[in-house]
Amino acid sequence: MSVKKKIGVVITARASYSRCKTALEAIRDHESLELMLIVTASALLGRFGNAAKVMEDDGFTITARVYNVVESGNLTGQVKTTGLGMIELANVFDSLKPDVVVTIADRYETMSTAITAAYMNIPLAHIQGGEVTGNIDEKVRHAITKLADLHLVSTTRAKERVLKMGEAENLVYVTGCPSIDLAHAVQEREAIDLNFNPYNYGGVGSQPALGDGYLVVMQHPVTSEFGLAREHIEETLWAVEELKIPALWFWPNIDAGSDGTSNGIRAFREIRKPEKIHFFKNMPPTQFLQLLKGSKALIGNSSVGIRECSYLGVPIVNIGSRQKGRERGANTIDVSYDRHEIISAVRQQLAHGPYSGEQIYGQGNAGVAIADILAKAELQSDKRITY
Amino acid sequence: MSVKKKIGVVITARASYSRCKTALEAIRDHESLELMLIVTASALLGRFGNAAKVMEDDGFTITARVYNVVESGNLTGQVKTTGLGMIELANVFDSLKPDVVVTIADRYETMSTAITAAYMNIPLAHIQGGEVTGNIDEKVRHAITKLADLHLVSTTRAKERVLKMGEAENLVYVTGCPSIDLAHAVQEREAIDLNFNPYNYGGVGSQPALGDGYLVVMQHPVTSEFGLAREHIEETLWAVEELKIPALWFWPNIDAGSDGTSNGIRAFREIRKPEKIHFFKNMPPTQFLQLLKGSKALIGNSSVGIRECSYLGVPIVNIGSRQKGRERGANTIDVSYDRHEIISAVRQQLAHGPYSGEQIYGQGNAGVAIADILAKAELQSDKRITY
Amino acid sequence: MSVKKKIGVVITARASYSRCKTALEAIRDHESLELMLIVTASALLGRFGNAAKVMEDDGFTITARVYNVVESGNLTGQVKTTGLGMIELANVFDSLKPDVVVTIADRYETMSTAITAAYMNIPLAHIQGGEVTGNIDEKVRHAITKLADLHLVSTTRAKERVLKMGEAENLVYVTGCPSIDLAHAVQEREAIDLNFNPYNYGGVGSQPALGDGYLVVMQHPVTSEFGLAREHIEETLWAVEELKIPALWFWPNIDAGSDGTSNGIRAFREIRKPEKIHFFKNMPPTQFLQLLKGSKALIGNSSVGIRECSYLGVPIVNIGSRQKGRERGANTIDVSYDRHEIISAVRQQLAHGPYSGEQIYGQGNAGVAIADILAKAELQSDKRITY
Amino acid sequence: MSVKKKIGVVITARASYSRCKTALEAIRDHESLELMLIVTASALLGRFGNAAKVMEDDGFTITARVYNVVESGNLTGQVKTTGLGMIELANVFDSLKPDVVVTIADRYETMSTAITAAYMNIPLAHIQGGEVTGNIDEKVRHAITKLADLHLVSTTRAKERVLKMGEAENLVYVTGCPSIDLAHAVQEREAIDLNFNPYNYGGVGSQPALGDGYLVVMQHPVTSEFGLAREHIEETLWAVEELKIPALWFWPNIDAGSDGTSNGIRAFREIRKPEKIHFFKNMPPTQFLQLLKGSKALIGNSSVGIRECSYLGVPIVNIGSRQKGRERGANTIDVSYDRHEIISAVRQQLAHGPYSGEQIYGQGNAGVAIADILAKAELQSDKRITY
């Protein structure tokens, strides 16, 4: 009888779950792997979409929960959340004894996962390394590359970067991004589910009719521009109101600036009572992608625009510095934090309509590929730079 | 009136202090810099040499103290110490508001300094990046390179590596290692201070006469070989006893394995009551270098062998994997954890005698060079990989 | 030249600041005392009224800030906030070296202050011990009495209880409650400030005219009834809407259940769009008391009703278990979490009108009395039960 | 089918385990109880006797481990250890969901257990409340009484104190102290096990012959006299050496002053090389009690002298303030930290010889009594002072 290899995956946020859901399924269902699902940080909090509950509703069993969000209203909160995460993950790893730990992408609190695994001599696999963005994510992502023992990257250019940073070629795999797997599944369907009504997924604000087309908005605060979050979100709010097109707006992640972003949205709603905007906290990934696929354009700074929308061919208006440097498709118009630029770019996208899909971030089989590599890779936690 | 640039330097261990002492002096004495000296982790603990007290005796003023050593007897302690360090350094940086934070080398707990500065948008300068070793230090060092905004490296090969990892050329400087500044000063003196008696610096065990020559021993546990620490130290203990040459033995750093190393030394002393070995907890850097300069050879796995001894031309017997990959001079014989190999290598070094000094790690002016660069560099905390 | 005695006061919440403001002023202004004001927990957070800013606006200098709120959405958050508070206050006390530490009342996170002082052998003074309530506050308050070395209580019955618990008679003083000092000052004024418009203090919701009378509402979640917070707040919301009298509603403290309470309020506002309710986050204490003095009644479970309103003679409707056991005046009608009971009691109070003020919780000079006792008391941190 | 009541017992130190071992056995073996054994703090550390391993060797299964010892060399370490304990126990209780949590006695870090249970609305049972001592233990013990919902005390006077502090009579039980259960079992045996050789239990130092009688020494640092620990231990060391009677010395607990105590012992051993003293780190409780029973006298400040030795009739010389106020038997002579007083008192006890045993702290059935009460008590976490 063979013992299954224990794969500890740490999920810290709603968006990270969406992004690796198919990998989680493939690990759970793989005959030689055992999934240990560890949920931490904002993924446990109601006001950030309670990803833990979404996972359970999707049929996953949560192995351990780590409550570590420190709220400070300034940048110390990110540091403390990460530090507290390490303190607590050390217990969890000591108790669960995973054979491999998997960390996703580049949110600041994922550093907890990476350091804890590295210091406890547990091999670390990193999904979505090697990309380029602005912001603190850029530092986090590459630092994790230097702590990780296995690299499961989304694009061939990402692989090149990881190799240049001195990682061994036999430990870097281009799997594509698992978020594209969901987009692929949604793309395959004939049309949007006729019974799908986004307003069934809660949220607040008016419920404009969507039949004549709608926009989706998703804008996160940028940590290195802390203090400007409110000003930035207000430009977008005014632009969207001015456009007078129905808009479905998704609440931002927890981040140092989220007070500014959240307060900006709250005050705007209070004062302007926008008639054509509905605000969501969260939606299951598949439904969210259906919504995106059916939309006229995505506005904001989410990586969903760069990744899933390029695959689906949805036009996007990408605001500000957050996605700077990331590979992007023909579907993107970049603008700065300026209501006039935003309005103009949205109108340009409306005039253009849908784009042809591109496969920059994968072909739709990343989840299974990741599970297979985790199953077959012989990993150790000791490594050395290649030059 | 110009305001001085505030340089926050975080010292986490006795050895790190020794290694950057001349840089601290040069920063303190620089007309446009203000030194904020933050002492944490084992540098505050008596059983690891109370580096804080040594600094004060050397005339430094300590700006803040952070008590964060978590003792666990297993690898969780390293994680928790680092996490707790972040939680507390966030307060310290929030309160002191340094313009630049400086972190030294690659000990695991230095990751606290690097992450806290990065997440709080404070430019981070890293001393001694770009080198190669074995062990968790290897991961820590390169991850810190990816978090740092200014690189003050010791060797030209280190600079090449930092550039290859994607750092911008204008932010990487070869300053040499400040530890060589002290070696340089000691080297310049005619001879060992006639009044210098190492036994004045405390310690336990017999006090063999040193007139006919002596060995120095300094061996740290290796975190990735946790569990073997006791076995490893015993090989060295038996070898040194067998050699029947007076030996001055320095107690190891705090580390996951230090229980094994410390217990090994304690048990050996108890049972064997070695007549020719004296054990020190600590000694001021200058006196320690004088002692090294006067010794027949250094035995162990300390980087002092690789750095200062190559400059001074002192023969070394380097044991095990800890310094694997680091640039070294002609003065080094590498051996494994084996008493016979150790004995044989020591005898070979005794037969050879002193080597010519080499300037691999600097020429003796690193401290001043570092302070000057910190004063003139215009830093920001936002960066992007160069490829 | 005499050295001032250093008094470290730790403020953890908006309400605690209001409650001890006159004591802070008296300590600051006392010739032989130096005030060290340490602000922590929700007192630093915008979404709980940013008490730190209010203090600065009131002319206080904040000596240290400790960011320690852990947000978990369940009861672990209270534990972790308190634990993190201890970890950080230890640094603060080690650095500031107060001669005495002062802690206020019975909020869960004040246990951080009490334990840290006790374990560091710093004499601890406790304001507002010896009272009786329901909830976790009851345990916290009496546990702090057993950790404290000086007791500055509000009522003679509180003194009796503290003595019965085994405290030494010479260390228990009835000073009255400093919150009454503010009520006293407001009471002394002829009438409400003619220029005082509560809507200048922000908040959200409609702005009903107040000329014909208004209610004030302030209802906190009860930690031992975690899970019922939303249900409880909804009863009050429905009752207040049904009463059709203008109401000024104050947002609850941060607490384990505040998600339930806050969500209840948010959903109600969203769905019912109440026309006669305005919601405040915060208001400076003096203005708040003016508002109370001018109101028809206070509804909820705040201790402001029991204390200040009994002094001012304002009718109150006290809901549920939170104030159970606390001494109260003739101005109080107790009801359970039931909209019908609430409505009926409010109508009874409206029919009755204002009460005569009572001096159960003090006469208006508590702040000065507290400062004087702190100045003259010779304290030590070692004590023993009296029986 | 009935579900067993889950009893979470938190053990933080070697001595606490010894003191409640029979209660743990009785809970484990009770038909309606499930034991959840949670081991934390110094109970996990090798240098404090690795109580966790002793428990496993005794046949217990450890349910969870919490590594939380912060080493600071000053009093901040106690605070931080306790704070970190809370942060981590919150996770453990959230995950294990015990029906009742049990905490033992009055060590500083037990406050973690008490607060975490109280804040999470889990009924708390406290063993050994209501006694009187000096030191921080005094504050901790009574504060825990005010946090606890069930009191399992050792003596009738302890019960009286707990009632006076305002606890409800139906929740206070005199069970005796479980440590007496072991003493009872040892007392019942005819004589010391002929094959029992204490030197089989490790330790360091000479191994004097014990046939003509021996002393046992156990002296802990006193936290409120931090800084004097080394001076205090030296008086005892000199006295014991001067007496020239074989002595078996047990290493102190982890505590703020343990560096002073430990360093005092180490230096003394180094310099004086005492011929008649053997030093132990730990010994299983039964063997330790056999050793005590066979000894001429116990010297030091351990509560073992006050409790077990009064039952066994072993003479004790109790040094300093640590046990001040605790009920004691005729077997005790109290002395101050003075070598002459110590020597004189030991000689007096040698002249007297064994005393009659007294049952102040129980009759030998406390463990079973505790388990039965835990099984039948209907507990809730909400309480109110009785006056």
PDB file of N, CA and C in Angstrom, chain A residues 67-72 76-77 79-85 87-88, chain B residues 83-88 90-91, chain C residues 40-41 65-71 76-92 108-109 111-113 116, chain D residues 79-88 115 119:
ATOM      1  N   TYR A  67      -6.418  32.410  11.886  1.00  0.00           N
ATOM      2  CA  TYR A  67      -6.967  33.772  11.958  1.00  0.00           C
ATOM      3  C   TYR A  67      -5.831  34.727  12.270  1.00  0.00           C
ATOM      4  N   ASN A  68      -5.401  35.523  11.326  1.00  0.00           N
ATOM      5  CA  ASN A  68      -4.200  36.331  11.553  1.00  0.00           C
ATOM      6  C   ASN A  68      -4.255  37.736  10.976  1.00  0.00           C
ATOM      7  N   VAL A  69      -5.438  38.221  10.650  1.00  0.00           N
ATOM      8  CA  VAL A  69      -5.504  39.567  10.075  1.00  0.00           C
ATOM      9  C   VAL A  69      -5.395  40.613  11.184  1.00  0.00           C
ATOM     10  N   VAL A  70      -4.335  41.409  11.134  1.00  0.00           N
ATOM     11  CA  VAL A  70      -4.185  42.522  12.069  1.00  0.00           C
ATOM     12  C   VAL A  70      -4.623  43.794  11.349  1.00  0.00           C
ATOM     13  N   GLU A  71      -5.556  44.487  11.971  1.00  0.00           N
ATOM     14  CA  GLU A  71      -6.121  45.681  11.363  1.00  0.00           C
ATOM     15  C   GLU A  71      -5.490  46.902  12.030  1.00  0.00           C
ATOM     16  N   SER A  72      -4.830  47.733  11.240  1.00  0.00           N
ATOM     17  CA  SER A  72      -4.126  48.862  11.839  1.00  0.00           C
ATOM     18  C   SER A  72      -4.473  50.190  11.181  1.00  0.00           C
ATOM     19  N   THR A  76       1.581  49.083   9.009  1.00  0.00           N
ATOM     20  CA  THR A  76       2.022  48.076   9.981  1.00  0.00           C
ATOM     21  C   THR A  76       1.120  46.845   9.936  1.00  0.00           C
ATOM     22  N   GLY A  77      -0.131  47.023   9.549  1.00  0.00           N
ATOM     23  CA  GLY A  77      -1.049  45.892   9.524  1.00  0.00           C
ATOM     24  C   GLY A  77      -0.600  44.786   8.589  1.00  0.00           C
ATOM     25  N   VAL A  79       2.489  44.072   7.764  1.00  0.00           N
ATOM     26  CA  VAL A  79       3.645  43.417   8.378  1.00  0.00           C
ATOM     27  C   VAL A  79       3.186  42.463   9.478  1.00  0.00           C
ATOM     28  N   LYS A  80       2.300  42.958  10.330  1.00  0.00           N
ATOM     29  CA  LYS A  80       1.875  42.163  11.478  1.00  0.00           C
ATOM     30  C   LYS A  80       1.037  40.964  11.064  1.00  0.00           C
ATOM     31  N   THR A  81       0.196  41.159  10.067  1.00  0.00           N
ATOM     32  CA  THR A  81      -0.580  40.032   9.555  1.00  0.00           C
ATOM     33  C   THR A  81       0.362  38.942   9.056  1.00  0.00           C
ATOM     34  N   THR A  82       1.396  39.336   8.350  1.00  0.00           N
ATOM     35  CA  THR A  82       2.350  38.358   7.819  1.00  0.00           C
ATOM     36  C   THR A  82       3.129  37.697   8.962  1.00  0.00           C
ATOM     37  N   GLY A  83       3.563  38.489   9.930  1.00  0.00           N
ATOM     38  CA  GLY A  83       4.308  37.929  11.065  1.00  0.00           C
ATOM     39  C   GLY A  83       3.457  36.975  11.877  1.00  0.00           C
ATOM     40  N   LEU A  84       2.224  37.361  12.128  1.00  0.00           N
ATOM     41  CA  LEU A  84       1.326  36.497  12.895  1.00  0.00           C
ATOM     42  C   LEU A  84       1.023  35.222  12.105  1.00  0.00           C
ATOM     43  N   GLY A  85       0.900  35.368  10.801  1.00  0.00           N
ATOM     44  CA  GLY A  85       0.695  34.192   9.962  1.00  0.00           C
ATOM     45  C   GLY A  85       1.829  33.184  10.109  1.00  0.00           C
ATOM     46  N   ILE A  87       3.859  32.791  12.699  1.00  0.00           N
ATOM     47  CA  ILE A  87       3.794  32.204  14.037  1.00  0.00           C
ATOM     48  C   ILE A  87       2.784  31.062  14.074  1.00  0.00           C
ATOM     49  N   GLU A  88       1.685  31.245  13.396  1.00  0.00           N
ATOM     50  CA  GLU A  88       0.613  30.259  13.470  1.00  0.00           C
ATOM     51  C   GLU A  88       0.791  29.132  12.450  1.00  0.00           C
TER      52      GLU A  88
ATOM     53  N   GLY B  83       8.701  35.805  12.780  1.00  0.00           N
ATOM     54  CA  GLY B  83       7.367  36.406  12.753  1.00  0.00           C
ATOM     55  C   GLY B  83       7.189  37.433  13.857  1.00  0.00           C
ATOM     56  N   LEU B  84       7.628  37.089  15.050  1.00  0.00           N
ATOM     57  CA  LEU B  84       7.505  38.019  16.177  1.00  0.00           C
ATOM     58  C   LEU B  84       8.377  39.251  15.931  1.00  0.00           C
ATOM     59  N   GLY B  85       9.536  39.046  15.324  1.00  0.00           N
ATOM     60  CA  GLY B  85      10.390  40.178  14.975  1.00  0.00           C
ATOM     61  C   GLY B  85       9.675  41.154  14.056  1.00  0.00           C
ATOM     62  N   MET B  86       8.940  40.635  13.078  1.00  0.00           N
ATOM     63  CA  MET B  86       8.203  41.516  12.165  1.00  0.00           C
ATOM     64  C   MET B  86       7.156  42.320  12.914  1.00  0.00           C
ATOM     65  N   ILE B  87       6.390  41.630  13.749  1.00  0.00           N
ATOM     66  CA  ILE B  87       5.320  42.297  14.503  1.00  0.00           C
ATOM     67  C   ILE B  87       5.882  43.465  15.301  1.00  0.00           C
ATOM     68  N   GLU B  88       7.055  43.275  15.860  1.00  0.00           N
ATOM     69  CA  GLU B  88       7.607  44.302  16.733  1.00  0.00           C
ATOM     70  C   GLU B  88       8.394  45.353  15.953  1.00  0.00           C
ATOM     71  N   ALA B  90       7.658  46.439  13.105  1.00  0.00           N
ATOM     72  CA  ALA B  90       6.680  47.347  12.490  1.00  0.00           C
ATOM     73  C   ALA B  90       6.429  48.539  13.413  1.00  0.00           C
ATOM     74  N   ASN B  91       6.274  48.275  14.715  1.00  0.00           N
ATOM     75  CA  ASN B  91       6.109  49.373  15.669  1.00  0.00           C
ATOM     76  C   ASN B  91       7.325  50.278  15.694  1.00  0.00           C
TER      77      ASN B  91
ATOM     78  N   THR C  40      -3.930  52.187  22.036  1.00  0.00           N
ATOM     79  CA  THR C  40      -3.882  50.865  21.402  1.00  0.00           C
ATOM     80  C   THR C  40      -5.256  50.470  20.857  1.00  0.00           C
ATOM     81  N   ALA C  41      -5.253  49.302  20.237  1.00  0.00           N
ATOM     82  CA  ALA C  41      -6.481  48.586  19.849  1.00  0.00           C
ATOM     83  C   ALA C  41      -7.404  49.474  19.001  1.00  0.00           C
ATOM     84  N   ARG C  65       2.008  54.256  20.315  1.00  0.00           N
ATOM     85  CA  ARG C  65       0.841  53.647  19.659  1.00  0.00           C
ATOM     86  C   ARG C  65       1.115  52.155  19.482  1.00  0.00           C
ATOM     87  N   VAL C  66       0.128  51.340  19.787  1.00  0.00           N
ATOM     88  CA  VAL C  66       0.265  49.891  19.646  1.00  0.00           C
ATOM     89  C   VAL C  66      -0.889  49.391  18.785  1.00  0.00           C
ATOM     90  N   TYR C  67      -0.548  48.916  17.587  1.00  0.00           N
ATOM     91  CA  TYR C  67      -1.556  48.413  16.655  1.00  0.00           C
ATOM     92  C   TYR C  67      -1.726  46.918  16.882  1.00  0.00           C
ATOM     93  N   ASN C  68      -2.802  46.504  17.474  1.00  0.00           N
ATOM     94  CA  ASN C  68      -2.904  45.090  17.834  1.00  0.00           C
ATOM     95  C   ASN C  68      -4.272  44.473  17.614  1.00  0.00           C
ATOM     96  N   VAL C  69      -5.131  45.094  16.816  1.00  0.00           N
ATOM     97  CA  VAL C  69      -6.451  44.502  16.607  1.00  0.00           C
ATOM     98  C   VAL C  69      -6.363  43.353  15.605  1.00  0.00           C
ATOM     99  N   VAL C  70      -6.704  42.157  16.061  1.00  0.00           N
ATOM    100  CA  VAL C  70      -6.769  40.998  15.175  1.00  0.00           C
ATOM    101  C   VAL C  70      -8.233  40.780  14.827  1.00  0.00           C
ATOM    102  N   GLU C  71      -8.486  40.743  13.542  1.00  0.00           N
ATOM    103  CA  GLU C  71      -9.865  40.600  13.077  1.00  0.00           C
ATOM    104  C   GLU C  71     -10.085  39.155  12.648  1.00  0.00           C
ATOM    105  N   THR C  76     -11.989  34.149  18.567  1.00  0.00           N
ATOM    106  CA  THR C  76     -10.525  34.103  18.651  1.00  0.00           C
ATOM    107  C   THR C  76      -9.919  35.499  18.520  1.00  0.00           C
ATOM    108  N   GLY C  77     -10.615  36.388  17.830  1.00  0.00           N
ATOM    109  CA  GLY C  77     -10.082  37.742  17.637  1.00  0.00           C
ATOM    110  C   GLY C  77      -9.869  38.475  18.947  1.00  0.00           C
ATOM    111  N   GLN C  78     -10.762  38.310  19.898  1.00  0.00           N
ATOM    112  CA  GLN C  78     -10.598  38.985  21.189  1.00  0.00           C
ATOM    113  C   GLN C  78      -9.375  38.452  21.920  1.00  0.00           C
ATOM    114  N   VAL C  79      -9.216  37.143  21.861  1.00  0.00           N
ATOM    115  CA  VAL C  79      -8.065  36.532  22.536  1.00  0.00           C
ATOM    116  C   VAL C  79      -6.772  37.024  21.896  1.00  0.00           C
ATOM    117  N   LYS C  80      -6.718  36.989  20.574  1.00  0.00           N
ATOM    118  CA  LYS C  80      -5.484  37.331  19.874  1.00  0.00           C
ATOM    119  C   LYS C  80      -5.158  38.819  20.007  1.00  0.00           C
ATOM    120  N   THR C  81      -6.177  39.645  19.971  1.00  0.00           N
ATOM    121  CA  THR C  81      -5.950  41.074  20.174  1.00  0.00           C
ATOM    122  C   THR C  81      -5.321  41.303  21.543  1.00  0.00           C
ATOM    123  N   THR C  82      -5.825  40.619  22.531  1.00  0.00           N
ATOM    124  CA  THR C  82      -5.300  40.781  23.883  1.00  0.00           C
ATOM    125  C   THR C  82      -3.876  40.225  23.981  1.00  0.00           C
ATOM    126  N   GLY C  83      -3.642  39.079  23.396  1.00  0.00           N
ATOM    127  CA  GLY C  83      -2.297  38.487  23.427  1.00  0.00           C
ATOM    128  C   GLY C  83      -1.287  39.364  22.705  1.00  0.00           C
ATOM    129  N   LEU C  84      -1.682  39.853  21.534  1.00  0.00           N
ATOM    130  CA  LEU C  84      -0.772  40.714  20.777  1.00  0.00           C
ATOM    131  C   LEU C  84      -0.524  42.015  21.543  1.00  0.00           C
ATOM    132  N   GLY C  85      -1.552  42.516  22.187  1.00  0.00           N
ATOM    133  CA  GLY C  85      -1.383  43.710  23.013  1.00  0.00           C
ATOM    134  C   GLY C  85      -0.328  43.502  24.084  1.00  0.00           C
ATOM    135  N   MET C  86      -0.319  42.341  24.714  1.00  0.00           N
ATOM    136  CA  MET C  86       0.678  42.068  25.751  1.00  0.00           C
ATOM    137  C   MET C  86       2.086  42.060  25.173  1.00  0.00           C
ATOM    138  N   ILE C  87       2.226  41.379  24.045  1.00  0.00           N
ATOM    139  CA  ILE C  87       3.540  41.274  23.407  1.00  0.00           C
ATOM    140  C   ILE C  87       4.100  42.665  23.119  1.00  0.00           C
ATOM    141  N   GLU C  88       3.253  43.573  22.695  1.00  0.00           N
ATOM    142  CA  GLU C  88       3.723  44.898  22.295  1.00  0.00           C
ATOM    143  C   GLU C  88       3.828  45.850  23.487  1.00  0.00           C
ATOM    144  N   LEU C  89       2.891  45.756  24.424  1.00  0.00           N
ATOM    145  CA  LEU C  89       2.985  46.627  25.597  1.00  0.00           C
ATOM    146  C   LEU C  89       4.239  46.315  26.414  1.00  0.00           C
ATOM    147  N   ALA C  90       4.677  45.070  26.388  1.00  0.00           N
ATOM    148  CA  ALA C  90       5.914  44.742  27.111  1.00  0.00           C
ATOM    149  C   ALA C  90       7.065  45.597  26.604  1.00  0.00           C
ATOM    150  N   ASN C  91       7.154  45.750  25.285  1.00  0.00           N
ATOM    151  CA  ASN C  91       8.192  46.628  24.716  1.00  0.00           C
ATOM    152  C   ASN C  91       8.007  48.063  25.177  1.00  0.00           C
ATOM    153  N   VAL C  92       6.769  48.517  25.108  1.00  0.00           N
ATOM    154  CA  VAL C  92       6.483  49.918  25.428  1.00  0.00           C
ATOM    155  C   VAL C  92       6.845  50.203  26.884  1.00  0.00           C
ATOM    156  N   TYR C 108     -12.351  43.801  27.325  1.00  0.00           N
ATOM    157  CA  TYR C 108     -11.498  42.605  27.305  1.00  0.00           C
ATOM    158  C   TYR C 108     -10.030  42.926  27.060  1.00  0.00           C
ATOM    159  N   GLU C 109      -9.756  43.905  26.192  1.00  0.00           N
ATOM    160  CA  GLU C 109      -8.357  44.122  25.834  1.00  0.00           C
ATOM    161  C   GLU C 109      -7.589  44.869  26.922  1.00  0.00           C
ATOM    162  N   MET C 111      -7.158  43.704  29.718  1.00  0.00           N
ATOM    163  CA  MET C 111      -6.398  42.654  30.396  1.00  0.00           C
ATOM    164  C   MET C 111      -4.922  42.674  29.951  1.00  0.00           C
ATOM    165  N   SER C 112      -4.667  43.065  28.700  1.00  0.00           N
ATOM    166  CA  SER C 112      -3.266  43.210  28.241  1.00  0.00           C
ATOM    167  C   SER C 112      -2.503  44.153  29.148  1.00  0.00           C
ATOM    168  N   THR C 113      -3.101  45.288  29.414  1.00  0.00           N
ATOM    169  CA  THR C 113      -2.443  46.293  30.227  1.00  0.00           C
ATOM    170  C   THR C 113      -2.163  45.748  31.624  1.00  0.00           C
ATOM    171  N   THR C 116       0.517  42.867  31.680  1.00  0.00           N
ATOM    172  CA  THR C 116       1.859  43.325  31.344  1.00  0.00           C
ATOM    173  C   THR C 116       2.467  44.098  32.504  1.00  0.00           C
TER     174      THR C 116
ATOM    175  N   VAL D  79       5.801  38.173  29.889  1.00  0.00           N
ATOM    176  CA  VAL D  79       4.631  38.793  29.263  1.00  0.00           C
ATOM    177  C   VAL D  79       4.430  38.222  27.863  1.00  0.00           C
ATOM    178  N   LYS D  80       5.514  38.177  27.106  1.00  0.00           N
ATOM    179  CA  LYS D  80       5.395  37.767  25.704  1.00  0.00           C
ATOM    180  C   LYS D  80       5.063  36.283  25.584  1.00  0.00           C
ATOM    181  N   THR D  81       5.629  35.485  26.458  1.00  0.00           N
ATOM    182  CA  THR D  81       5.288  34.064  26.458  1.00  0.00           C
ATOM    183  C   THR D  81       3.788  33.894  26.699  1.00  0.00           C
ATOM    184  N   THR D  82       3.259  34.648  27.634  1.00  0.00           N
ATOM    185  CA  THR D  82       1.838  34.540  27.950  1.00  0.00           C
ATOM    186  C   THR D  82       0.987  35.055  26.791  1.00  0.00           C
ATOM    187  N   GLY D  83       1.387  36.170  26.206  1.00  0.00           N
ATOM    188  CA  GLY D  83       0.641  36.720  25.072  1.00  0.00           C
ATOM    189  C   GLY D  83       0.669  35.780  23.875  1.00  0.00           C
ATOM    190  N   LEU D  84       1.822  35.231  23.587  1.00  0.00           N
ATOM    191  CA  LEU D  84       1.935  34.298  22.462  1.00  0.00           C
ATOM    192  C   LEU D  84       1.125  33.033  22.752  1.00  0.00           C
ATOM    193  N   GLY D  85       1.128  32.623  23.992  1.00  0.00           N
ATOM    194  CA  GLY D  85       0.314  31.461  24.370  1.00  0.00           C
ATOM    195  C   GLY D  85      -1.154  31.686  24.061  1.00  0.00           C
ATOM    196  N   MET D  86      -1.652  32.878  24.342  1.00  0.00           N
ATOM    197  CA  MET D  86      -3.061  33.165  24.063  1.00  0.00           C
ATOM    198  C   MET D  86      -3.347  33.101  22.571  1.00  0.00           C
ATOM    199  N   ILE D  87      -2.480  33.728  21.801  1.00  0.00           N
ATOM    200  CA  ILE D  87      -2.663  33.751  20.350  1.00  0.00           C
ATOM    201  C   ILE D  87      -2.779  32.339  19.794  1.00  0.00           C
ATOM    202  N   GLU D  88      -1.973  31.444  20.342  1.00  0.00           N
ATOM    203  CA  GLU D  88      -1.941  30.089  19.798  1.00  0.00           C
ATOM    204  C   GLU D  88      -3.009  29.189  20.428  1.00  0.00           C
ATOM    205  N   ILE D 115      -7.504  33.102  30.271  1.00  0.00           N
ATOM    206  CA  ILE D 115      -8.116  34.164  29.470  1.00  0.00           C
ATOM    207  C   ILE D 115      -8.682  33.607  28.172  1.00  0.00           C
ATOM    208  N   TYR D 119     -12.526  34.121  27.242  1.00  0.00           N
ATOM    209  CA  TYR D 119     -12.929  34.960  26.108  1.00  0.00           C
ATOM    210  C   TYR D 119     -13.637  34.155  25.021  1.00  0.00           C
TER     211      TYR D 119
END
